[in-house]
Coordinates of C-alpha atoms in Angstrom, one line a residue:
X1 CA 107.1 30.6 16.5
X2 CA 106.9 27.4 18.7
X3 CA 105.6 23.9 17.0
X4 CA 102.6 24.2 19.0
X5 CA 101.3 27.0 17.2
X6 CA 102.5 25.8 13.8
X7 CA 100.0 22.8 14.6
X8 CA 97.2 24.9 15.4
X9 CA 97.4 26.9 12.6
X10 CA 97.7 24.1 10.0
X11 CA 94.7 22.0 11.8
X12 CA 92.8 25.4 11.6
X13 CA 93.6 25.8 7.8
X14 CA 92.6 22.0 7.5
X15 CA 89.3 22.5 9.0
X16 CA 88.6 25.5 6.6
X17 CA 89.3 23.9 3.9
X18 CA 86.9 20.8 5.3
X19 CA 84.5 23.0 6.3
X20 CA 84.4 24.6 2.7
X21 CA 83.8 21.0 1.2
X22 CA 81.0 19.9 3.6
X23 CA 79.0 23.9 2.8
X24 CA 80.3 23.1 -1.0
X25 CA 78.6 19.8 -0.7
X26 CA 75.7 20.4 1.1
X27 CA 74.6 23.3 -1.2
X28 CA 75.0 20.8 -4.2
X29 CA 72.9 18.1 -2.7
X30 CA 70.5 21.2 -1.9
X31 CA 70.3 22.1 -5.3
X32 CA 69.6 17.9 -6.6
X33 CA 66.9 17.7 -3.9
X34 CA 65.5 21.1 -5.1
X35 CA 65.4 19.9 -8.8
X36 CA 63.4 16.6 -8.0
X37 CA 61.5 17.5 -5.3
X38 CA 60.6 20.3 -8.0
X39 CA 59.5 17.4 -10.2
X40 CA 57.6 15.5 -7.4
X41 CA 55.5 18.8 -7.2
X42 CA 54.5 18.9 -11.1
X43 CA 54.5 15.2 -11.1
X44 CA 50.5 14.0 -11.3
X45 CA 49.1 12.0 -8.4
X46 CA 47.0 8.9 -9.2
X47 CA 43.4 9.8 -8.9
X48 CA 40.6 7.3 -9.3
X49 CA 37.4 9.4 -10.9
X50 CA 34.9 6.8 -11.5
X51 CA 34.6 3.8 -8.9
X52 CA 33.6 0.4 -10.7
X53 CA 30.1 -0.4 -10.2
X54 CA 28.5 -4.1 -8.3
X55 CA 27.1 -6.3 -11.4
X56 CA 24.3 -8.3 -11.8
X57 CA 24.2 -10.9 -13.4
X58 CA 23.8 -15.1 -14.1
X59 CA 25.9 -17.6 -15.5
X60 CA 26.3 -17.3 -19.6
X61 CA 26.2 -13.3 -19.2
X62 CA 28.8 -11.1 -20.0
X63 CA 30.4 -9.6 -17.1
X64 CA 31.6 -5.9 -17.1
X65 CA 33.3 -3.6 -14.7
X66 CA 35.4 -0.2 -15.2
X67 CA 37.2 2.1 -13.7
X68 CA 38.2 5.5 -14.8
X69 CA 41.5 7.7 -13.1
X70 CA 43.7 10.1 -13.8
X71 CA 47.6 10.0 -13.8
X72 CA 50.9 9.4 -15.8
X73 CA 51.4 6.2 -17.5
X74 CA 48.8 4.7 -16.0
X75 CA 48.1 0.7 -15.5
X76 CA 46.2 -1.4 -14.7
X77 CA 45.4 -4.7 -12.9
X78 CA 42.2 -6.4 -12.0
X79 CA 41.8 -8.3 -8.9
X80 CA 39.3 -11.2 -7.6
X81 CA 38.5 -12.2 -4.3
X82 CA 36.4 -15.5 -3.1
X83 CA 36.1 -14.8 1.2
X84 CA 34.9 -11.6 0.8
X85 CA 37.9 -9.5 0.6
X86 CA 39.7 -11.2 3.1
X87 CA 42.9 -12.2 0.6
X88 CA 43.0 -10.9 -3.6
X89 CA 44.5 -12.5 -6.5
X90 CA 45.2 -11.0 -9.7
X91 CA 43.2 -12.2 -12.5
X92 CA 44.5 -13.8 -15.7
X93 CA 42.4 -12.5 -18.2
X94 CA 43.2 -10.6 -20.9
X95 CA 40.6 -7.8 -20.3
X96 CA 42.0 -7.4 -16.2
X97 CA 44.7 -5.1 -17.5
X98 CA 42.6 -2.5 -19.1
X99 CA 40.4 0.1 -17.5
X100 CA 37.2 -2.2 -18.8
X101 CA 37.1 -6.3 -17.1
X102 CA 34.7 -8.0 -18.8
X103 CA 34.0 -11.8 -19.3
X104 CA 31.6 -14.6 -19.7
X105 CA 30.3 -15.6 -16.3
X106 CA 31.0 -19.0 -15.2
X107 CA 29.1 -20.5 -12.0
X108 CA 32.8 -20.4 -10.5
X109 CA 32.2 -16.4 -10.3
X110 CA 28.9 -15.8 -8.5
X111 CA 29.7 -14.3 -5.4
X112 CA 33.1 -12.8 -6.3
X113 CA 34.0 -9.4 -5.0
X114 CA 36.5 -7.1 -7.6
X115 CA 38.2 -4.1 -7.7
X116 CA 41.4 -2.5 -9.5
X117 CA 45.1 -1.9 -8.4
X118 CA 46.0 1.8 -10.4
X119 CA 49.8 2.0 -11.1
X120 CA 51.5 5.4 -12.7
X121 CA 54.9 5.5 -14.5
X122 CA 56.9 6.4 -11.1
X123 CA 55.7 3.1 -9.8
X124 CA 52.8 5.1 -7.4
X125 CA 49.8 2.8 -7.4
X126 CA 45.7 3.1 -5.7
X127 CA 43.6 0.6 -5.1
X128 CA 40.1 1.0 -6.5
X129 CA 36.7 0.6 -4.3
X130 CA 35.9 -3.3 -3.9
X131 CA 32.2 -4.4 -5.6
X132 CA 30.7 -7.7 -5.7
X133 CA 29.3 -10.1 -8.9
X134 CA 25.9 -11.5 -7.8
X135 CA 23.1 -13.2 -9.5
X136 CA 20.1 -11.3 -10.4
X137 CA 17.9 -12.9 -7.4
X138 CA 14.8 -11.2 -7.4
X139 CA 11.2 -12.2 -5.8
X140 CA 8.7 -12.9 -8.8
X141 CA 5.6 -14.0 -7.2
X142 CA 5.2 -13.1 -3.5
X143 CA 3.3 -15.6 -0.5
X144 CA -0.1 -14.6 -0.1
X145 CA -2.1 -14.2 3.0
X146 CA -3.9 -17.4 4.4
X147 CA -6.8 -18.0 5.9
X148 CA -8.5 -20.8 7.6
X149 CA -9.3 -22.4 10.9
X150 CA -7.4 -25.1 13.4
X151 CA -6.9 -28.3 11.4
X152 CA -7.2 -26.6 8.3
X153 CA -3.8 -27.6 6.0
X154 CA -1.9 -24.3 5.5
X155 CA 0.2 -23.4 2.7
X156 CA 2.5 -20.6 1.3
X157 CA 4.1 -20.5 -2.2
X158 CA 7.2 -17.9 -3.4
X159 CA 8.8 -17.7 -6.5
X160 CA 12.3 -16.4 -7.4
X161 CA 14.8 -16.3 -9.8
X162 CA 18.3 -16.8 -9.8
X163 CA 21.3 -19.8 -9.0
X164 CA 21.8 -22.0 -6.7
X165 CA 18.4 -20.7 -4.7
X166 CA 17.6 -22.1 -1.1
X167 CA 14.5 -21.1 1.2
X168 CA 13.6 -20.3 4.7
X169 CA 10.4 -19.9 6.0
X170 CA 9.9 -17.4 8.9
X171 CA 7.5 -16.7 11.0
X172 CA 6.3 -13.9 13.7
X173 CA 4.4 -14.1 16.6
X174 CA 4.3 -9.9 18.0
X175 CA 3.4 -8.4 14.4
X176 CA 6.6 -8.7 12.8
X177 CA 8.8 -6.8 15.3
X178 CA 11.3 -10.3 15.9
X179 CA 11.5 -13.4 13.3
X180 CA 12.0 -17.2 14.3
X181 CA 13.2 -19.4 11.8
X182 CA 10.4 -22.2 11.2
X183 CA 11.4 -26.1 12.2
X184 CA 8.8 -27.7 10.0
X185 CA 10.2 -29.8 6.9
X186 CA 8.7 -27.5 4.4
X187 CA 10.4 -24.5 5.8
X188 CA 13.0 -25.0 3.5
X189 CA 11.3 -25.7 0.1
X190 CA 9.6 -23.2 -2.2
X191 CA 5.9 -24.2 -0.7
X192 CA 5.4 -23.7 3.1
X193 CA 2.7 -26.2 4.4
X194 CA 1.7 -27.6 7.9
X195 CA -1.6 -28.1 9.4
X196 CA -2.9 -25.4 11.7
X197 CA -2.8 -25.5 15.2
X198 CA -4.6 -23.0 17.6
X199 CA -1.2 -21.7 18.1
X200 CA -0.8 -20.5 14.6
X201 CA -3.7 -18.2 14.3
X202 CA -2.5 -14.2 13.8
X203 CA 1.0 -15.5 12.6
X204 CA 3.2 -13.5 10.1
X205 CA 5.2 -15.0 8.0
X206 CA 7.9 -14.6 5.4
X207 CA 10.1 -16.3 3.5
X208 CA 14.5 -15.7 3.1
X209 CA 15.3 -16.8 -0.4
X210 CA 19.4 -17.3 -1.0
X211 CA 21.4 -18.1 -4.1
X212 CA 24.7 -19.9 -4.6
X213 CA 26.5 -16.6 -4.0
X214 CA 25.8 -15.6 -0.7
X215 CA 23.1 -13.1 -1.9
X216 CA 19.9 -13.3 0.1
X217 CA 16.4 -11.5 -0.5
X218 CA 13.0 -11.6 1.9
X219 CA 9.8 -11.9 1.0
X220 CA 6.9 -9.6 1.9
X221 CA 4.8 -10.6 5.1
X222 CA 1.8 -12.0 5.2
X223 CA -0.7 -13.5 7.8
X224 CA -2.1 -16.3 8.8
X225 CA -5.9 -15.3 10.1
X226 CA -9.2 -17.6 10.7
X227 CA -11.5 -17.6 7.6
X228 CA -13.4 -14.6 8.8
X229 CA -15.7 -13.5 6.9
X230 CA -20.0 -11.8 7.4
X231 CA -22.2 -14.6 5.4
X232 CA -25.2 -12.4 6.1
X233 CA -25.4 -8.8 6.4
X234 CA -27.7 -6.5 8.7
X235 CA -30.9 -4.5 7.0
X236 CA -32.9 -1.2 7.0
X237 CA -35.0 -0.9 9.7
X238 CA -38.2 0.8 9.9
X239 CA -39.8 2.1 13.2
X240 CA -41.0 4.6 15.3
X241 CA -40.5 5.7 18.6
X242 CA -40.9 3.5 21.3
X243 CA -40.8 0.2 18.8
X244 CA -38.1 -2.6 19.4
X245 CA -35.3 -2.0 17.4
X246 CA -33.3 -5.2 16.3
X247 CA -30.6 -5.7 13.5
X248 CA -28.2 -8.9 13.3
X249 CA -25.3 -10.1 11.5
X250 CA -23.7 -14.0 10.8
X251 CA -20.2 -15.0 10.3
X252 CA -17.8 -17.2 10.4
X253 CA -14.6 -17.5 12.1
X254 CA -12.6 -18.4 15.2
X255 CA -13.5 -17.1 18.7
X256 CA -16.0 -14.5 17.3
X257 CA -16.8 -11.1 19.0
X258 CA -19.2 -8.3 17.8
X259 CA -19.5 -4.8 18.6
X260 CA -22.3 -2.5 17.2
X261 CA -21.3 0.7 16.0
X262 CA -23.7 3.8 15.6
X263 CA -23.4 7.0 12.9
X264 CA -25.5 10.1 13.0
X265 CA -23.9 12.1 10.5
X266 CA -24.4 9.7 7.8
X267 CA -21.3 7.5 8.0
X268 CA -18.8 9.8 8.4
X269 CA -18.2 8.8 12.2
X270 CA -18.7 6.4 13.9
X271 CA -19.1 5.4 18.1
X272 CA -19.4 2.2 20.1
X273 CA -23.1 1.7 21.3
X274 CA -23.3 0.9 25.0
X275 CA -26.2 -1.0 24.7
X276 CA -25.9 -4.0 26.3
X277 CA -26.9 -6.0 23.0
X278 CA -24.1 -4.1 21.2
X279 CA -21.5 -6.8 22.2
X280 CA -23.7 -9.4 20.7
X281 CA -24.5 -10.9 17.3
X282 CA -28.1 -9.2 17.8
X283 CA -28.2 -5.3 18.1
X284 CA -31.8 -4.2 20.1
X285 CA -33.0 -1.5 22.0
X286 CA -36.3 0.1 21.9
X287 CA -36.4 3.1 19.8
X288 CA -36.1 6.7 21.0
X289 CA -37.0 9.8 19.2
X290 CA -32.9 10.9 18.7
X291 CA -32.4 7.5 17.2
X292 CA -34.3 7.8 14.1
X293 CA -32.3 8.7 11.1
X294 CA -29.0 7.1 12.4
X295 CA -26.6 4.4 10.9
X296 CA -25.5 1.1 12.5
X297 CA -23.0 -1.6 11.2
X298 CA -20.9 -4.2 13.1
X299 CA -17.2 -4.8 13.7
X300 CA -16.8 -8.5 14.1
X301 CA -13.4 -9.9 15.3
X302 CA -11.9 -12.6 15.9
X303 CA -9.2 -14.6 18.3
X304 CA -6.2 -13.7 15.7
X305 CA -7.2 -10.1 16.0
X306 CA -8.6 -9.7 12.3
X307 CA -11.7 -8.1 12.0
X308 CA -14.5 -7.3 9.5
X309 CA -16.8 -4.5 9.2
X310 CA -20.3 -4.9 8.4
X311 CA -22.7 -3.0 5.9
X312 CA -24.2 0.0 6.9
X313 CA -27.6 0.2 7.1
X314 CA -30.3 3.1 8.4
X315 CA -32.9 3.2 11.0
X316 CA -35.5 4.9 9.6
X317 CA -39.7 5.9 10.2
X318 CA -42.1 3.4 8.8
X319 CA -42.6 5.3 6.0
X320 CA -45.4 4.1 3.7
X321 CA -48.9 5.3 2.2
X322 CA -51.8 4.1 3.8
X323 CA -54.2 5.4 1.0
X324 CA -53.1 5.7 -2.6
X325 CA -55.1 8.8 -4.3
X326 CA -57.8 7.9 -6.7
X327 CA -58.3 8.9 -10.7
X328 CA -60.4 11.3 -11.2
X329 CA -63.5 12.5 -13.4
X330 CA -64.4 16.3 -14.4
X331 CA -65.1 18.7 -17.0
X332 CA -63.3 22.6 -17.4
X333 CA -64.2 24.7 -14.5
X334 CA -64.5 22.1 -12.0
X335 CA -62.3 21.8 -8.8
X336 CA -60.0 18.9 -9.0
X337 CA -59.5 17.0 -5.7
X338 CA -56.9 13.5 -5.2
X339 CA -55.7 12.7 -1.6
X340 CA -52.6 10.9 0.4
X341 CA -52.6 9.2 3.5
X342 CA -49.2 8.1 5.1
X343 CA -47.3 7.3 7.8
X344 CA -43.9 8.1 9.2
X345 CA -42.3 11.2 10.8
X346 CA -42.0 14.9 9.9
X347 CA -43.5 14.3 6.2
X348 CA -43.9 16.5 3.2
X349 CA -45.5 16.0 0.2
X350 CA -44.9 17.1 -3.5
X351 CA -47.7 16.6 -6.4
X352 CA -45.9 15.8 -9.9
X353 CA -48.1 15.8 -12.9
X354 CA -47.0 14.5 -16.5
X355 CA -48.4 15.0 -20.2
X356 CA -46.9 12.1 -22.1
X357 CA -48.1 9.3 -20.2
X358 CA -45.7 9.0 -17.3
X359 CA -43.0 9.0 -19.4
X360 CA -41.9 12.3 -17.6
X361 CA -42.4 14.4 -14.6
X362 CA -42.8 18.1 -13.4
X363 CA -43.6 19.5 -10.3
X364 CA -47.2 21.3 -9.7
X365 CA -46.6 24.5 -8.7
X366 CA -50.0 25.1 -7.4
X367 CA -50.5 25.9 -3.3
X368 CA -51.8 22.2 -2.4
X369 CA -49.2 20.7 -4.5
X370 CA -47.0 20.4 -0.9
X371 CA -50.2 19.1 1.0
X372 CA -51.3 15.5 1.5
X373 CA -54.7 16.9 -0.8
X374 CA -54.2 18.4 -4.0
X375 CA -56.9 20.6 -5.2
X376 CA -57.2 23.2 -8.4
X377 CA -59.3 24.2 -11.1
X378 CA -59.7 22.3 -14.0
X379 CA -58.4 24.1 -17.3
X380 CA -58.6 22.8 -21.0
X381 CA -55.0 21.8 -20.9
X382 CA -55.2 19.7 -17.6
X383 CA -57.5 16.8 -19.3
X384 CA -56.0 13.5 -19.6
X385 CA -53.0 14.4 -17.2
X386 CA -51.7 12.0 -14.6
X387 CA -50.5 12.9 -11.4
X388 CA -48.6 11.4 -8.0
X389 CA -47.1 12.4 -4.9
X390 CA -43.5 12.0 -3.7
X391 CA -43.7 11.8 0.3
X392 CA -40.6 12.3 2.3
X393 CA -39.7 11.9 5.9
X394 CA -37.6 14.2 7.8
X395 CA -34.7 11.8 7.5
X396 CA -34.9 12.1 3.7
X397 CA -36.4 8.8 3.0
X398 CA -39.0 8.9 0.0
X399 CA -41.9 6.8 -1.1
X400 CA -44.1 8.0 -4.6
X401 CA -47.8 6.9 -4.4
X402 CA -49.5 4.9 -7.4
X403 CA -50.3 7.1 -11.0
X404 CA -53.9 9.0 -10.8
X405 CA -55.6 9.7 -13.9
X406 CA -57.6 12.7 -14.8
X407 CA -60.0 12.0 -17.1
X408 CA -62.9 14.1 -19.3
X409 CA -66.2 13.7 -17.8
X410 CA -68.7 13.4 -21.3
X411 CA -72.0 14.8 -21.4
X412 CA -73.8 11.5 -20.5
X413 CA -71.6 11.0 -17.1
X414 CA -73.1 13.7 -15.6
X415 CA -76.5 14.2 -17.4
X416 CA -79.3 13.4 -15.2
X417 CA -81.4 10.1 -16.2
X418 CA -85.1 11.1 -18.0
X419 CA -87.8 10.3 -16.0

């Protein structure tokens, strides 16, 4: 056999036998990394359950925060930040290793943002959600709405609580769809106050209250409107057709305008009159017959855009009695006669009669107790009654005439004289 093959056949048997150690080797290491990546499987990850919560709070209260997770060996470490997350420190405190960080609050802590780094026993950690400390700023007493007219000194008050509190007035000129910071000196305090140019009228405005911590919270809106109010209100009006109807109101205000409004089923609607007076402070027209019966009030505005609505009131027939009935004087058996006269549109009439003196009513029930003259025969039990009539229009409007009396005529009332 030549030395060449001699050589090949020992390198061959060396490489076998190298071989055999690398497979031998490999399978071993196989079998480690099984075994722990076997444990890494079973092995629990860090799981953070229950996120700690923002606080409120002020300086002297007693801070609190938790956290709750699940995991091996777990610990923990509470962490601070004062740029608003931008860089953490671990806090020194006895309680900032436990689930629970609680402490006093110092004015130092307003503001802060904390969370919680989560470490198991295999050196795995989590970082917890980040919440912030803040003061318990809240809005006790809100601005009110003002009103007045150019040269008038306006002024707005808000009350708050918390630390470290600082103001900014705001106002709006488009009905609160964009905010301007105001430039007057009181813009910054507590109480907003300027004197009112023409400018100002229809303003919103608002205030921004912020404590030492960053924390910020806005006031509700409120306007700035001309003292607009109706100092004397329209009345009833009574008419009939073809008479000059008229109906004004006064108020006071800024850049006044009217418009006259009409109702003719009782208020429930209501349309613009056209009526050339109906843009005036004096409503008139002269009366037609589909005007009787309706409503009327006034919308008066002013140059801010408020506006006020006037009373209703009714145009009705001059309803009223003419001729009140008279008592009367009668024995049994003899016909009983009293009379109405009145005026006003599409009447009806009803006769009550009462027994104890007026103190209460009933309705007659006899044929001319729904005519203008009311007429029977007199029984025993009709002496000494009294009686009246309710007259309505045919808008509803009622008047009741003056108490009749019918009395007992005696024997000598109506015995002829001797001779």
């Amino acid at each position: 056999m030549s030395s060449l093959r001699i050589k090949i056949l020992w390198r061959n048997a060396i490489m076998k036998k190298l071989l055999k150690k690398i497979v031998t080797f490999t399978l071993l290491f196989a079998i480690v990394l099984g075994y722990n990546s076997s444990n890494l499987v079973f092995a629990k990850n860090i799981v953070i359950t229950v996120q700690p919560k923002n606080f409120i709070g002020k300086v002297g209260d007693q801070f609190s925060a938790s956290v709750t997770a699940e995991g091996t060996g777990l610990s923990y470490q509470w962490q601070y930040s004062k740029d608003g997350g931008k860089s953490w420190k671990d806090s020194g405190m006895a309680s900032a290793k436990t689930a629970t960080y609680s402490f006093k609050i110092a004015s130092g802590d307003l503001g802060i943002n904390y969370r919680c780094v989560v470490r198991d026993s295999s050196g795995s950690s989590v970082i917890s959600e980040s919440r912030k400390l803040s003061t318990g700023l809240r809005i006790t007493v809100q601005p009110k709405d003002f009103a007045g007219k150019v040269g008038d000194q306006f002024s707005a008050s808000v009350t708050a609580e918390g630390t470290g509190l600082s103001y900014q007035w705001q106002y709006s000129k488009d009905g609160g769809k964009s905010w301007k910071d105001s430039g007057v000196a009181s813009a910054k305090t507590a109480t907003y106050s300027f004197k009112i140019a023409s400018g100002d009228m229809g303003i919103n405005y608002r205030c921004v209250v912020r404590d030492s911590s960053g924390s910020s919270v806005i006031s509700e809106s409120r306007k700035l409107s001309t003292g607009l109010r109706i100092t004397v209100q329209p009345k009833d009006f009574a008419g009939k057709v073809g008479d000059q109807f008229s109906a004004s109101v006064t108020a006071e205000g800024t850049g006044l305008s009217y418009q006259w409004q009409y109702s003719k089923d009782g208020g429930k609607s209501w349309k613009d009159s056209g009526v050339a007076s109906a843009k005036t402070a004096t409503y008139s027209f002269k009366i037609a017959s589909g005007d009787m019966g309706i409503n009327y009030r006034c919308v008066v505005r002013d140059s801010s855009g408020s506006s006020v609505i006037s009373e209703s009131r009714k145009l009705s027939t001059g309803l009223r009695i003419t001729v009140q009935p008279k008592d009367f004087a009668g024995k049994v058996g003899d016909q009983f006669s009293a009379s109405v006269t009145a005026e006003g549109t599409g009447l009806s009439y009803q006769w009550q009669y009462s027994k104890d003196g007026g103190k209460s009513w009933r309705n007659s029930g006899v044929a001319s107790a729904k005519t203008a003259t009311y007429s029977f025969k007199i029984a025993s039990g009709d002496l000494g009654i009294n009686y009246r009539c309710v007259v309505r229009d045919s808008f509803n409007n009622t008047i009741i005439t003056n108490i009749g009396t019918l009395n007992e005529m005696k024997n000598e009332d109506w015995e002829l004289p001797i001779m």
